[in-house]
mmCIF file of C-alpha atoms in Angstrom:
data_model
loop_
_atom_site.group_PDB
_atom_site.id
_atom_site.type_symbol
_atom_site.label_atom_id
_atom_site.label_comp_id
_atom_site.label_asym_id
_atom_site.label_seq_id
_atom_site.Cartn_x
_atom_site.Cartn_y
_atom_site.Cartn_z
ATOM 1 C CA UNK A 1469 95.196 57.353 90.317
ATOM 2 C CA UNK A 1470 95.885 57.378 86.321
ATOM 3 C CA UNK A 1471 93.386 60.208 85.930
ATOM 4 C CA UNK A 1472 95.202 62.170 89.024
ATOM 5 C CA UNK A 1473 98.064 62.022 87.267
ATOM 6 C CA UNK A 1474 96.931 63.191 83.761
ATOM 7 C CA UNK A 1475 95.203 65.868 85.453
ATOM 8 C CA UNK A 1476 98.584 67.144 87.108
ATOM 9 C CA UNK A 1477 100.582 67.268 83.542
ATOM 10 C CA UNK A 1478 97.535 68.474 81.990
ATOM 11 C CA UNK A 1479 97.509 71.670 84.793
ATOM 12 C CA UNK A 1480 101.238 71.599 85.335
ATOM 13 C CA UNK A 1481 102.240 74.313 82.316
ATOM 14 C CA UNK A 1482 99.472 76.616 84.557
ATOM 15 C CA UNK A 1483 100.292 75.827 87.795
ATOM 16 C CA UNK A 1484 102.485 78.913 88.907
ATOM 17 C CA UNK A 1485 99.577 81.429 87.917
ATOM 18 C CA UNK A 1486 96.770 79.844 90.658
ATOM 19 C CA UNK A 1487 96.904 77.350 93.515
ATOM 20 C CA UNK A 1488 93.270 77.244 92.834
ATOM 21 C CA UNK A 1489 92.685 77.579 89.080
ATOM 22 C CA UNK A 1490 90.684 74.365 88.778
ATOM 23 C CA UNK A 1491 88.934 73.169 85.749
ATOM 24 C CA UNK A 1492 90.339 76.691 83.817
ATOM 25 C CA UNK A 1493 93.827 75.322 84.768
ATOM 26 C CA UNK A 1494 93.357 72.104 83.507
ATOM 27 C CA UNK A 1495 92.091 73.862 80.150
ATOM 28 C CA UNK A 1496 94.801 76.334 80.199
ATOM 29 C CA UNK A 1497 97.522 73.634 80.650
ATOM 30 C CA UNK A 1498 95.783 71.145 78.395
ATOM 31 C CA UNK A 1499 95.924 74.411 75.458
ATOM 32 C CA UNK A 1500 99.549 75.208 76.257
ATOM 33 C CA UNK A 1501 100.619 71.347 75.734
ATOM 34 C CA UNK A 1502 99.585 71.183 72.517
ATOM 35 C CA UNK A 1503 100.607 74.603 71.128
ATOM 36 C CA UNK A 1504 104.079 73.615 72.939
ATOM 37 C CA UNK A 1505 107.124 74.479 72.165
ATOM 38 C CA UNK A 1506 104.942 77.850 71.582
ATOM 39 C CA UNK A 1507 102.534 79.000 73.986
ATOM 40 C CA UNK A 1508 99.390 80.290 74.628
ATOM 41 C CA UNK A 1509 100.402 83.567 75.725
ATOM 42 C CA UNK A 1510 102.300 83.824 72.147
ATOM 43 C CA UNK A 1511 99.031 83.774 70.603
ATOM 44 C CA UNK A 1512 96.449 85.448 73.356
ATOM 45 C CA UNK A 1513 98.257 88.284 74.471
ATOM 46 C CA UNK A 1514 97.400 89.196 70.936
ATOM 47 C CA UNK A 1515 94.075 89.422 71.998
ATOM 48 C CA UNK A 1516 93.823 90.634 75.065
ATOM 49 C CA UNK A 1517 96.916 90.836 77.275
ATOM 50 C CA UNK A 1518 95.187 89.507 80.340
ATOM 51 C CA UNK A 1519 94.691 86.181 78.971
ATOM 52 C CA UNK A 1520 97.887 84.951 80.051
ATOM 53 C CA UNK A 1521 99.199 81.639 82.100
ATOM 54 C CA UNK A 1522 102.358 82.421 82.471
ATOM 55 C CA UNK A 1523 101.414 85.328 84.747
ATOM 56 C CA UNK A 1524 98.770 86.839 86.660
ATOM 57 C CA UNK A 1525 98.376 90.435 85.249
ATOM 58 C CA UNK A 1526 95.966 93.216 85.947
ATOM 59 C CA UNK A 1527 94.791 96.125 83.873
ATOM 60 C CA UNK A 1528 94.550 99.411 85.910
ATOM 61 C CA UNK A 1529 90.661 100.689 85.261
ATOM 62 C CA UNK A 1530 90.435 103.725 87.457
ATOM 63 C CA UNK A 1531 92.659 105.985 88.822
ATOM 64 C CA UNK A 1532 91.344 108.195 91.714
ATOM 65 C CA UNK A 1533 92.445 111.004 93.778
ATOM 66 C CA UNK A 1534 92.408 110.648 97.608
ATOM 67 C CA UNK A 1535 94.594 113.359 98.741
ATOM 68 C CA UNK A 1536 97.176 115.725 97.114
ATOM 69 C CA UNK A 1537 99.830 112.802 97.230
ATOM 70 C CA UNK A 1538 97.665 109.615 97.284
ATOM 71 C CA UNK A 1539 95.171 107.864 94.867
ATOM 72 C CA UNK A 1540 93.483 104.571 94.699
ATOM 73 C CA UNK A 1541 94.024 102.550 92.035
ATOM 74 C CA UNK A 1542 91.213 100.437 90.504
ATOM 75 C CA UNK A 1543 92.892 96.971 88.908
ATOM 76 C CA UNK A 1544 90.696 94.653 86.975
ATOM 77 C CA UNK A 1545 92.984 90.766 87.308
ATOM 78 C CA UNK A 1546 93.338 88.655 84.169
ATOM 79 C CA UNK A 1547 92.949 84.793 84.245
ATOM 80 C CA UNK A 1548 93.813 82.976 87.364
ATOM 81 C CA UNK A 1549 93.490 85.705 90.103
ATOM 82 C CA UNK A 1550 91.979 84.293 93.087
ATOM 83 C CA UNK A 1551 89.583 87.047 94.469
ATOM 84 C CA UNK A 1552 88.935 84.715 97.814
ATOM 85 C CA UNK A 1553 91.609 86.891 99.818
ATOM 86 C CA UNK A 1554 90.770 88.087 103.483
ATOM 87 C CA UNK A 1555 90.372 91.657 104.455
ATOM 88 C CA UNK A 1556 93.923 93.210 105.119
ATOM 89 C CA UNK A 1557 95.970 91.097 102.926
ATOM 90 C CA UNK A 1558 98.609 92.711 100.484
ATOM 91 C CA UNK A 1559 99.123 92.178 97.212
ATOM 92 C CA UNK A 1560 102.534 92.558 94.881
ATOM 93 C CA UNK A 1561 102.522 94.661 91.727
ATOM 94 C CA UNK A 1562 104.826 95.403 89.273
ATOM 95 C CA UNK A 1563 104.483 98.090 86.224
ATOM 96 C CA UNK A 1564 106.987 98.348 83.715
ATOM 97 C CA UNK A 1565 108.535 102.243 83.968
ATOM 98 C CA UNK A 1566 111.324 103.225 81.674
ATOM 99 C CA UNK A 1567 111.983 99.315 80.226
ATOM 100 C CA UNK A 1568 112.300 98.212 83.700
ATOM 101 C CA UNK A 1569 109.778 96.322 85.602
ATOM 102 C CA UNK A 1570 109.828 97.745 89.331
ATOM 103 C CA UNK A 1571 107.681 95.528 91.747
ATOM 104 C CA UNK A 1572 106.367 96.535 95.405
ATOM 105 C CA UNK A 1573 103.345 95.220 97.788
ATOM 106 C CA UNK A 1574 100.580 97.196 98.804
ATOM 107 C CA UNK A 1575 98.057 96.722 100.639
ATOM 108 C CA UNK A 1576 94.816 95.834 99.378
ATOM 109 C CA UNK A 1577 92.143 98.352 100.165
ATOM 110 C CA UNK A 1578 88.755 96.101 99.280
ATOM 111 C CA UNK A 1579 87.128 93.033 100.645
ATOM 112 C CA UNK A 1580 87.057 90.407 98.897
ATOM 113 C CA UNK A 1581 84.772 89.401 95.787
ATOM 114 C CA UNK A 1582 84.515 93.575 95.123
ATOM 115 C CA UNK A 1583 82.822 94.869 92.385
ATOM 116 C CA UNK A 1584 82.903 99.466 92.333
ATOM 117 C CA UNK A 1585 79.745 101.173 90.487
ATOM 118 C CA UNK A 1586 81.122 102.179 86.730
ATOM 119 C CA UNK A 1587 82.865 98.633 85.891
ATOM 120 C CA UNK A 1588 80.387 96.726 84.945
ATOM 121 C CA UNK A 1589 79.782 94.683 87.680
ATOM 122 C CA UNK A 1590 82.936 93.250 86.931
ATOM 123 C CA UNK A 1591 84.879 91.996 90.247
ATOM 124 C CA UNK A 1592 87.864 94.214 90.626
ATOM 125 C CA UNK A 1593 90.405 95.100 92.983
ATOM 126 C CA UNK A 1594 91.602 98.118 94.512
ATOM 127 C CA UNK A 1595 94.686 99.495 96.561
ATOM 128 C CA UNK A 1596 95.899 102.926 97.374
ATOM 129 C CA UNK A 1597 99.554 104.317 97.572
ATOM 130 C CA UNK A 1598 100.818 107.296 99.326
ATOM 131 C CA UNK A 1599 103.712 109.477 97.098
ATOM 132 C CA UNK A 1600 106.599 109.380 98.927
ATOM 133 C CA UNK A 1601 109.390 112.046 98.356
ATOM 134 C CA UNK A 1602 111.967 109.192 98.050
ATOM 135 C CA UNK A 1603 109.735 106.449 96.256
ATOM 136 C CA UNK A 1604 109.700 106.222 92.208
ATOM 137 C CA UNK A 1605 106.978 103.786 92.171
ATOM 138 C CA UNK A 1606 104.680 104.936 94.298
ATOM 139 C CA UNK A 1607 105.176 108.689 93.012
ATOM 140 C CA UNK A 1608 104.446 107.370 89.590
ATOM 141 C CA UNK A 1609 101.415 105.421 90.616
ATOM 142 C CA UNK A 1610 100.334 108.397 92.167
ATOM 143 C CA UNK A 1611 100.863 110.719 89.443
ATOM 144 C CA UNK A 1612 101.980 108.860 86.450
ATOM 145 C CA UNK A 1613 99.870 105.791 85.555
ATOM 146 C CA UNK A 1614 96.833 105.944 83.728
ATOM 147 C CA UNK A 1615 93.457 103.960 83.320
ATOM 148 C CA UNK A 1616 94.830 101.043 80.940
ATOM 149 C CA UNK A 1617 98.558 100.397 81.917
ATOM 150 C CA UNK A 1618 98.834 96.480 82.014
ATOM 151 C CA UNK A 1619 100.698 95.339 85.339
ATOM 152 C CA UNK A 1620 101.652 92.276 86.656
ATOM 153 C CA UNK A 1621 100.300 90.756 90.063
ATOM 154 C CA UNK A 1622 101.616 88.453 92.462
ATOM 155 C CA UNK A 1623 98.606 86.310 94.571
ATOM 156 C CA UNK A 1624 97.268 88.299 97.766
ATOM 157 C CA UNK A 1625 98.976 87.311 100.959
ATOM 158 C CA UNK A 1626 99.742 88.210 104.358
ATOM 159 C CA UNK A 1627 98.752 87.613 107.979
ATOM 160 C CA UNK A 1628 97.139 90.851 109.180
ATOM 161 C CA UNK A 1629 93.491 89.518 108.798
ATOM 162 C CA UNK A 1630 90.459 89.804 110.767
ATOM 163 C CA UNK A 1631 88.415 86.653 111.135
ATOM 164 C CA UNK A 1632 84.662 86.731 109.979
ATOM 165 C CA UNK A 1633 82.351 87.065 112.155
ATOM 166 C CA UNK A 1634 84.478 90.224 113.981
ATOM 167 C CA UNK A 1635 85.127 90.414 117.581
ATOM 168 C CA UNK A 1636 83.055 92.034 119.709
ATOM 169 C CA UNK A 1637 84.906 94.930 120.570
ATOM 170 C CA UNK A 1638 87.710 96.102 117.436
ATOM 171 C CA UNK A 1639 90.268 99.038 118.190
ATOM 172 C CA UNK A 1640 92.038 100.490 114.944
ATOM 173 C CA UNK A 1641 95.367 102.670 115.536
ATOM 174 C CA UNK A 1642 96.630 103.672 112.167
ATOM 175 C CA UNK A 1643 98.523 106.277 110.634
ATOM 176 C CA UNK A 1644 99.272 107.527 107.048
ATOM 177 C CA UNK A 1645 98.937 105.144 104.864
ATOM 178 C CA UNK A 1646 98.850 102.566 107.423
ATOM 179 C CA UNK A 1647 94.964 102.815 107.444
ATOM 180 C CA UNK A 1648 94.594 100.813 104.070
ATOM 181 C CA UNK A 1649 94.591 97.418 105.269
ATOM 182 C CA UNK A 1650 92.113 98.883 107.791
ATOM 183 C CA UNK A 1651 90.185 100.410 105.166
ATOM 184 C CA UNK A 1652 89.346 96.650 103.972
ATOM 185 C CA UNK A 1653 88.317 95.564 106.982
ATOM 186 C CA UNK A 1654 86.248 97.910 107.750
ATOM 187 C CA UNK A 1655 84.617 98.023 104.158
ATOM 188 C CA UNK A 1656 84.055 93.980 104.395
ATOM 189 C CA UNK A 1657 82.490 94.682 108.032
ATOM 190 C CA UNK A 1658 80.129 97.401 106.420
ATOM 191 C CA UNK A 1659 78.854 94.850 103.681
ATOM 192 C CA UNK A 1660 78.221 92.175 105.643
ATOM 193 C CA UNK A 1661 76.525 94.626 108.280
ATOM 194 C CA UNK A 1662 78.650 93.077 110.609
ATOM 195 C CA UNK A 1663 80.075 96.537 112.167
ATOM 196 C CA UNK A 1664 80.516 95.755 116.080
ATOM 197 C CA UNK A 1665 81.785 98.234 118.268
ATOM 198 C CA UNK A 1666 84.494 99.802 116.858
ATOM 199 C CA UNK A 1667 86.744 102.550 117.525
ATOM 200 C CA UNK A 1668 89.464 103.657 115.200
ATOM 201 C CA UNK A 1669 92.307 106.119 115.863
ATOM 202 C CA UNK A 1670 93.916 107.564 112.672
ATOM 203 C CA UNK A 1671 96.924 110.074 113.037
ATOM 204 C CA UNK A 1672 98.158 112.107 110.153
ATOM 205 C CA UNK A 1673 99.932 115.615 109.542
ATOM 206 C CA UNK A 1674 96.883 117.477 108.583
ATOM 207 C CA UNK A 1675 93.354 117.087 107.783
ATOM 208 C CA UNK A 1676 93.902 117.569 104.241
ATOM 209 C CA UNK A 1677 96.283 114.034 104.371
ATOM 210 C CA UNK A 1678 93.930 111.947 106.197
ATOM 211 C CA UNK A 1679 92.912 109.250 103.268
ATOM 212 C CA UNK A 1680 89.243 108.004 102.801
ATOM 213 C CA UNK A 1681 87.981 110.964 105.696
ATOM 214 C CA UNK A 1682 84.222 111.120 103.850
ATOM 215 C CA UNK A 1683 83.984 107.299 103.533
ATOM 216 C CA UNK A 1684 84.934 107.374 107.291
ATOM 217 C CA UNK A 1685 82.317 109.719 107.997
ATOM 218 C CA UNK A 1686 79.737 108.070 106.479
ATOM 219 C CA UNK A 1687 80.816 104.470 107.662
ATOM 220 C CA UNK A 1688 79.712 106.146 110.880
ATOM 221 C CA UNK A 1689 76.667 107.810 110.184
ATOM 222 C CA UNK A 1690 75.540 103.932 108.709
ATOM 223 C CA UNK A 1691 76.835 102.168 111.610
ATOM 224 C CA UNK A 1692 76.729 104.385 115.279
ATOM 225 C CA UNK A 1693 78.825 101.270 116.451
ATOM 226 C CA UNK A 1694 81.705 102.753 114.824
ATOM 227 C CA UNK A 1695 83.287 105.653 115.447
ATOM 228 C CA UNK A 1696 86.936 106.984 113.843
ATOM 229 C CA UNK A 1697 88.794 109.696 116.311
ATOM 230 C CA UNK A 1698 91.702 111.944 114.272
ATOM 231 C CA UNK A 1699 94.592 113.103 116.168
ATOM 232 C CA UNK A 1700 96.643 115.677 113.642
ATOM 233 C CA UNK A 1701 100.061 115.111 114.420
ATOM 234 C CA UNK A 1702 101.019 119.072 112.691
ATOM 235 C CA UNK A 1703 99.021 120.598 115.559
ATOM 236 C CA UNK A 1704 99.284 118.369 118.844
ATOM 237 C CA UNK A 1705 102.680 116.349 118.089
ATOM 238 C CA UNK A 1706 102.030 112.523 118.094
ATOM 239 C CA UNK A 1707 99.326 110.142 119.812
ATOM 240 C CA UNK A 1708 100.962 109.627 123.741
ATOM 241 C CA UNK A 1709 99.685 105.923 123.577
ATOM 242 C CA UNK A 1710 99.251 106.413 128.142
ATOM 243 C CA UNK A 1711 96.597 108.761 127.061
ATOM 244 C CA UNK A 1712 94.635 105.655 125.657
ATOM 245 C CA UNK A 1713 93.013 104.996 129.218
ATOM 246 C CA UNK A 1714 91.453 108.330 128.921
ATOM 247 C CA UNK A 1715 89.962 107.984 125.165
ATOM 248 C CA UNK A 1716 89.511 104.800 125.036
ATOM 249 C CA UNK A 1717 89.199 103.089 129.336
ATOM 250 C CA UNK A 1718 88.213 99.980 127.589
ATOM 251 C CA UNK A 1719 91.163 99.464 125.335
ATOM 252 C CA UNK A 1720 92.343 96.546 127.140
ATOM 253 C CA UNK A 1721 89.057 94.839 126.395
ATOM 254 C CA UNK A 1722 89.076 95.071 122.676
ATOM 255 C CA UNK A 1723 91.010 92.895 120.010
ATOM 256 C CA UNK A 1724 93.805 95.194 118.090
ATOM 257 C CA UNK A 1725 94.984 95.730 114.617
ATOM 258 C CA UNK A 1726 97.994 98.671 114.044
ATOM 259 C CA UNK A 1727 99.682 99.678 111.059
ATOM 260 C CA UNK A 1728 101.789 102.981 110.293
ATOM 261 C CA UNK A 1729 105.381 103.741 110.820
ATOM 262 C CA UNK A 1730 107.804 101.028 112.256
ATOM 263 C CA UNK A 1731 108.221 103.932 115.755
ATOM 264 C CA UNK A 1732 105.166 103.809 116.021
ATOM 265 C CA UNK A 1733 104.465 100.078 115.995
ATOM 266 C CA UNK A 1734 107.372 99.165 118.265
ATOM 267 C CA UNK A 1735 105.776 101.867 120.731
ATOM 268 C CA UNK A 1736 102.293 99.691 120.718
ATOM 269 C CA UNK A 1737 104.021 96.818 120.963
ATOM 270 C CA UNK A 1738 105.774 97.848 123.827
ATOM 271 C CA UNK A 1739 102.653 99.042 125.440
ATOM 272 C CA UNK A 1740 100.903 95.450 124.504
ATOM 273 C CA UNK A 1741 103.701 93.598 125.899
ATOM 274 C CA UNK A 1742 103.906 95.506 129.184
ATOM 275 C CA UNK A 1743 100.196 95.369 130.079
ATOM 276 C CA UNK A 1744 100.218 91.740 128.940
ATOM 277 C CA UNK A 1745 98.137 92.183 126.388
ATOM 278 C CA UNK A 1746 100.085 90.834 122.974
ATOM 279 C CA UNK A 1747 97.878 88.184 122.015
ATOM 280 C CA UNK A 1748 95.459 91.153 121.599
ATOM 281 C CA UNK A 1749 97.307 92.649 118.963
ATOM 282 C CA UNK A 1750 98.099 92.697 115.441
ATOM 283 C CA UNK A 1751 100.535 94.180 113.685
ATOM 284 C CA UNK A 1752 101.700 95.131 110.103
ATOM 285 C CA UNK A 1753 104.592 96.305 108.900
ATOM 286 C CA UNK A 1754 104.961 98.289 105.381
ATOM 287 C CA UNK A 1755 109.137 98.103 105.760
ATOM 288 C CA UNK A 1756 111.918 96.015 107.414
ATOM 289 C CA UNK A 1757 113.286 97.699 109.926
ATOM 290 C CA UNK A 1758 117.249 98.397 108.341
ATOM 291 C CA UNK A 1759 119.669 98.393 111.838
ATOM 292 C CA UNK A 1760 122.941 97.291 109.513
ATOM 293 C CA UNK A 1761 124.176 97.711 106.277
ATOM 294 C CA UNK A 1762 126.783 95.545 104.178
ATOM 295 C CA UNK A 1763 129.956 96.451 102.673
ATOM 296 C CA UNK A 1764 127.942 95.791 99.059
ATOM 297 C CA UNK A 1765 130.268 94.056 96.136
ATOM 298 C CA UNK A 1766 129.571 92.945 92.785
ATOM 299 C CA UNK A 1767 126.312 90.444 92.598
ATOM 300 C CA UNK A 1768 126.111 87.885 90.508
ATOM 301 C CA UNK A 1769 122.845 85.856 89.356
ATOM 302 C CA UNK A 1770 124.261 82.340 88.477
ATOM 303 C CA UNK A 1771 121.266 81.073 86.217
ATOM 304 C CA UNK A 1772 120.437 84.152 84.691
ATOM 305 C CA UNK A 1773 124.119 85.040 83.623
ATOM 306 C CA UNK A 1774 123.532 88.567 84.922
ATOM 307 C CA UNK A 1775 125.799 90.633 87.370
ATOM 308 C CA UNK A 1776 125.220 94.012 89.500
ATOM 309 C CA UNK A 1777 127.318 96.284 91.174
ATOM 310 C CA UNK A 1778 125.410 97.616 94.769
ATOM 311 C CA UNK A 1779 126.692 99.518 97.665
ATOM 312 C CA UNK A 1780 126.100 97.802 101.108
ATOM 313 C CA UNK A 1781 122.506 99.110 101.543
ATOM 314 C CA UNK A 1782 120.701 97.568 98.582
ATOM 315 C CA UNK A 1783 119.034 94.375 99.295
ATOM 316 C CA UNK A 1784 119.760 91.771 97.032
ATOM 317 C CA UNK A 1785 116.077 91.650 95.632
ATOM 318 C CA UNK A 1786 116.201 95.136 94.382
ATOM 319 C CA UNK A 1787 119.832 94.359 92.908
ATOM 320 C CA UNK A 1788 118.520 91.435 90.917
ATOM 321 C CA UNK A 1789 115.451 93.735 89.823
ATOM 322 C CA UNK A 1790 117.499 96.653 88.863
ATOM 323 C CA UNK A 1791 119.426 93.858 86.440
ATOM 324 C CA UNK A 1792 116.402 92.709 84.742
ATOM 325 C CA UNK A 1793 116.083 89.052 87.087
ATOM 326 C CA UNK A 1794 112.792 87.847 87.791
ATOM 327 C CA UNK A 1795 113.170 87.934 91.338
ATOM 328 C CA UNK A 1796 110.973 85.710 93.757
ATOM 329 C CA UNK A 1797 109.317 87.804 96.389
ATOM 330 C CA UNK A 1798 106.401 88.385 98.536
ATOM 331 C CA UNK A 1799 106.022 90.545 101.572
ATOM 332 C CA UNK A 1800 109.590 92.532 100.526
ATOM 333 C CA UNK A 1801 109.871 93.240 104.830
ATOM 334 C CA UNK A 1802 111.453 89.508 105.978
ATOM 335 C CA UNK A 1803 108.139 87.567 107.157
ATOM 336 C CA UNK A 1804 106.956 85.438 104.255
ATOM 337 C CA UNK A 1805 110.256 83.710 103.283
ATOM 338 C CA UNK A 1806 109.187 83.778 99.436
ATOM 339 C CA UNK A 1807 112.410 85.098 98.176
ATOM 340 C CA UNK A 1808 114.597 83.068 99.981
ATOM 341 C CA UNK A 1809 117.657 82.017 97.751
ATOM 342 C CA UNK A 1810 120.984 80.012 98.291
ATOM 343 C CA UNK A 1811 123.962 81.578 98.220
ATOM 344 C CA UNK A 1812 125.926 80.111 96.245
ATOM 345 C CA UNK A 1813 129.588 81.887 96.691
ATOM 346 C CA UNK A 1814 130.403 84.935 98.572
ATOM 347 C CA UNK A 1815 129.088 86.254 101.542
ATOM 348 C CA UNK A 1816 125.876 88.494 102.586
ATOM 349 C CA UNK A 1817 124.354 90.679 105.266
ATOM 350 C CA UNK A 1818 120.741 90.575 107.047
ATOM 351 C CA UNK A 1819 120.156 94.251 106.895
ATOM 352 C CA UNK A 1820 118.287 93.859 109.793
ATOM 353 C CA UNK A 1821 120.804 92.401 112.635
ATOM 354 C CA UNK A 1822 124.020 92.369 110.520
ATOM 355 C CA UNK A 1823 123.694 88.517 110.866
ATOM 356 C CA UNK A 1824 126.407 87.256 108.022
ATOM 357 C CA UNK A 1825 125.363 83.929 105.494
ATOM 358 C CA UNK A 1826 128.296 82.485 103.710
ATOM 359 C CA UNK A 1827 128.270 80.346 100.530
ATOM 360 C CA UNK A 1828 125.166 77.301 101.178
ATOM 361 C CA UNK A 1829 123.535 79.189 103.222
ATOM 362 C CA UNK A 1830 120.067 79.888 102.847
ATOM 363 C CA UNK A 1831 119.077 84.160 101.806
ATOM 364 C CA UNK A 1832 115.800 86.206 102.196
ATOM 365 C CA UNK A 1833 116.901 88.632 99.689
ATOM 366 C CA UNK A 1834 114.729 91.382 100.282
ATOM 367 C CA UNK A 1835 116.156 91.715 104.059
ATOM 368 C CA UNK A 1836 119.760 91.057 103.227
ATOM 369 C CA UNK A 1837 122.877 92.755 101.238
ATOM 370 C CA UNK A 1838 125.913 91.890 99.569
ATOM 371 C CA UNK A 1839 129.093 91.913 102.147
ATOM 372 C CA UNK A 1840 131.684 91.579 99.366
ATOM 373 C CA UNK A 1841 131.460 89.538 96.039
ATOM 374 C CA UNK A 1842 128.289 87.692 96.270
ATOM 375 C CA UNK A 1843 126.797 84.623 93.982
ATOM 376 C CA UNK A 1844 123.529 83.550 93.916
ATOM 377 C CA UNK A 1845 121.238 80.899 92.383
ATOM 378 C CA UNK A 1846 118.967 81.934 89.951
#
């Protein structure tokens, strides 16, 4: 019991950066109690900025074109980074742009334990964002960042998984950028040589936007069992999901996974639910689905003696970023319940449903909007 409990102070000033940081936790903490009230971070980030325990950080190694408006980005972690994720998990980022750190999840786009050719063997990590006209982050990690920014991580997370070993029979329906979660999966199938018999269905504008189209390509010529169908949206409108029975007569057989627009997911989820088939699928979201907006107010972050001004259709996580608060979040769409805050005066909006929370009540900020003055606890 006594060593338990020296153990837990020791690891306690690194706790926040791993849940599973082990014996380098207990070192890290150990180092940062007796350098306290200074830190190790005040002395390593000298060295190399990814020896931190404050923070997980990354250091972008490769930036790489995938289409006109998309790229992967190749992210070496720092200390702490637990590379024992499952295959379509996301992960948050957040890059410093103009003084201001902006943060967003994507999608990671590897299996894990990945190491690319050129890195030294070095485990890495990858995702891969889509430009989009009304995005500033993901335009300038598209076109903006370079091979050596430092960012900051946030631990992989999510539901939208695929068990090892895969089903027997695996349909994909993806569009856009909704195929990078798939792109894991499919990526951890092909080195295990565990590809059953797939079929994926990708929709996109063009040809010319479809992400990762060689890699698909060859992913089938390794494994006939797997086949990927395009259906170009610019030329033959969008995928009629009644004409699956004719591409696909076995669809109800196989186990699901769908990702792309939130029209197109509440469509498949519809078609699930009516054929009785939703314990078949899976679904993930990129963005809450915004059916109400607040009357937005002045927002004030207690702790942090920091206060915004926001119209009605700002959530309250990206007021407390745009003010410089280090803002708990995770999934940013409503589902993981990591940046849930109490309101402490004031009033505030679910931008979902338009549901109203009042002063004690319980916030997930990245769903929810000032409705007036607004106080919260951090």
């Amino acid at each position: 019991m006594v060593f338990k409990n020296v153990r837990e102070w020791l690891e306690a000033p690194a706790a926040s950066v791993a849940e599973r940081g082990g014996r380098l936790n207990v070192l890290r903490g150990a180092v940062a109690r007796v350098t306290t009230p200074l830190l190790p971070d005040d002395y390593l980030h000298l060295a190399n900025p990814l020896w931190s325990a404050r923070e997980l950080r990354g250091r972008v190694v490769e930036v790489r074109k995938e289409t006109a408006d998309s790229a992967t980005l190749v992210i070496k972690p720092g200390w702490g980074f637990d590379f024992k994720y499952q295959p379509g998990q996301y992960i948050g980022i957040g890059i410093l742009v103009e003084g201001r750190w902006h943060w967003r999840s994507y999608s990671l786009t590897c299996p894990p334990n990945w190491s690319e050719p050129g890195h030294g063997g070095k485990r890495v990590i990858s995702i891969a964002v889509k430009a989009m006209p009304e995005g500033f982050l993901s335009s300038h990690l598209v076109n903006g960042v370079k091979p050596g920014a430092v960012i900051r991580l946030q631990a992989p997370q999510g539901r939208f998984v695929m068990s090892f070993p895969p089903p027997d029979k695996v349909l994909f329906l993806t569009a856009g950028s909704g195929i990078t979660p798939v792109m894991a999966m499919l990526r951890g199938m092909d080195r295990r040589e565990r590809v059953t018999d797939v079929v994926h269905l990708h929709s996109a504008r063009t040809a010319e936007d479809v992400m990762f189209g060689n890699e698909l390509r060859a992913l089938h010529d390794r494994h006939p069992s797997f086949s990927t169908h395009l259906h170009l949206t610019g030329e033959n409108g969008k995928f009629k999901l009644t004409d699956l029975d004719e591409r696909f007569p076995d669809w109800r057989d196989r186990e699901t996974w769908a990702c792309g627009p939130a029209a197109m997911l509440d469509e498949i989820e519809k078609h699930w639910r009516e054929a009785g088939l939703s314990d078949k699928l899976h679904v993930e979201r990129f963005e809450a689905e915004r059916s109400a907006i607040g009357e937005g107010g002045t927002v004030t972050f207690a702790k942090s003696d920091r206060s915004v001004e926001v119209d009605g259709a700002t959530s309250l996580l990206e007021a407390g970023e745009s003010a410089g608060v280090q803002m708990p979040f995770g999934c940013r769409m409503g589902i993981c319940q990591t940046c849930v805050l109490t309101l402490s005066s004031g009033h505030a909006r679910d931008l979902r449903n338009g549901d109203e929370k009042r002063e004690g009540d319980k916030v997930q900020t990245c769903i929810s909007a000032a409705a007036g003055d607004c106080t919260l606890e951090i």
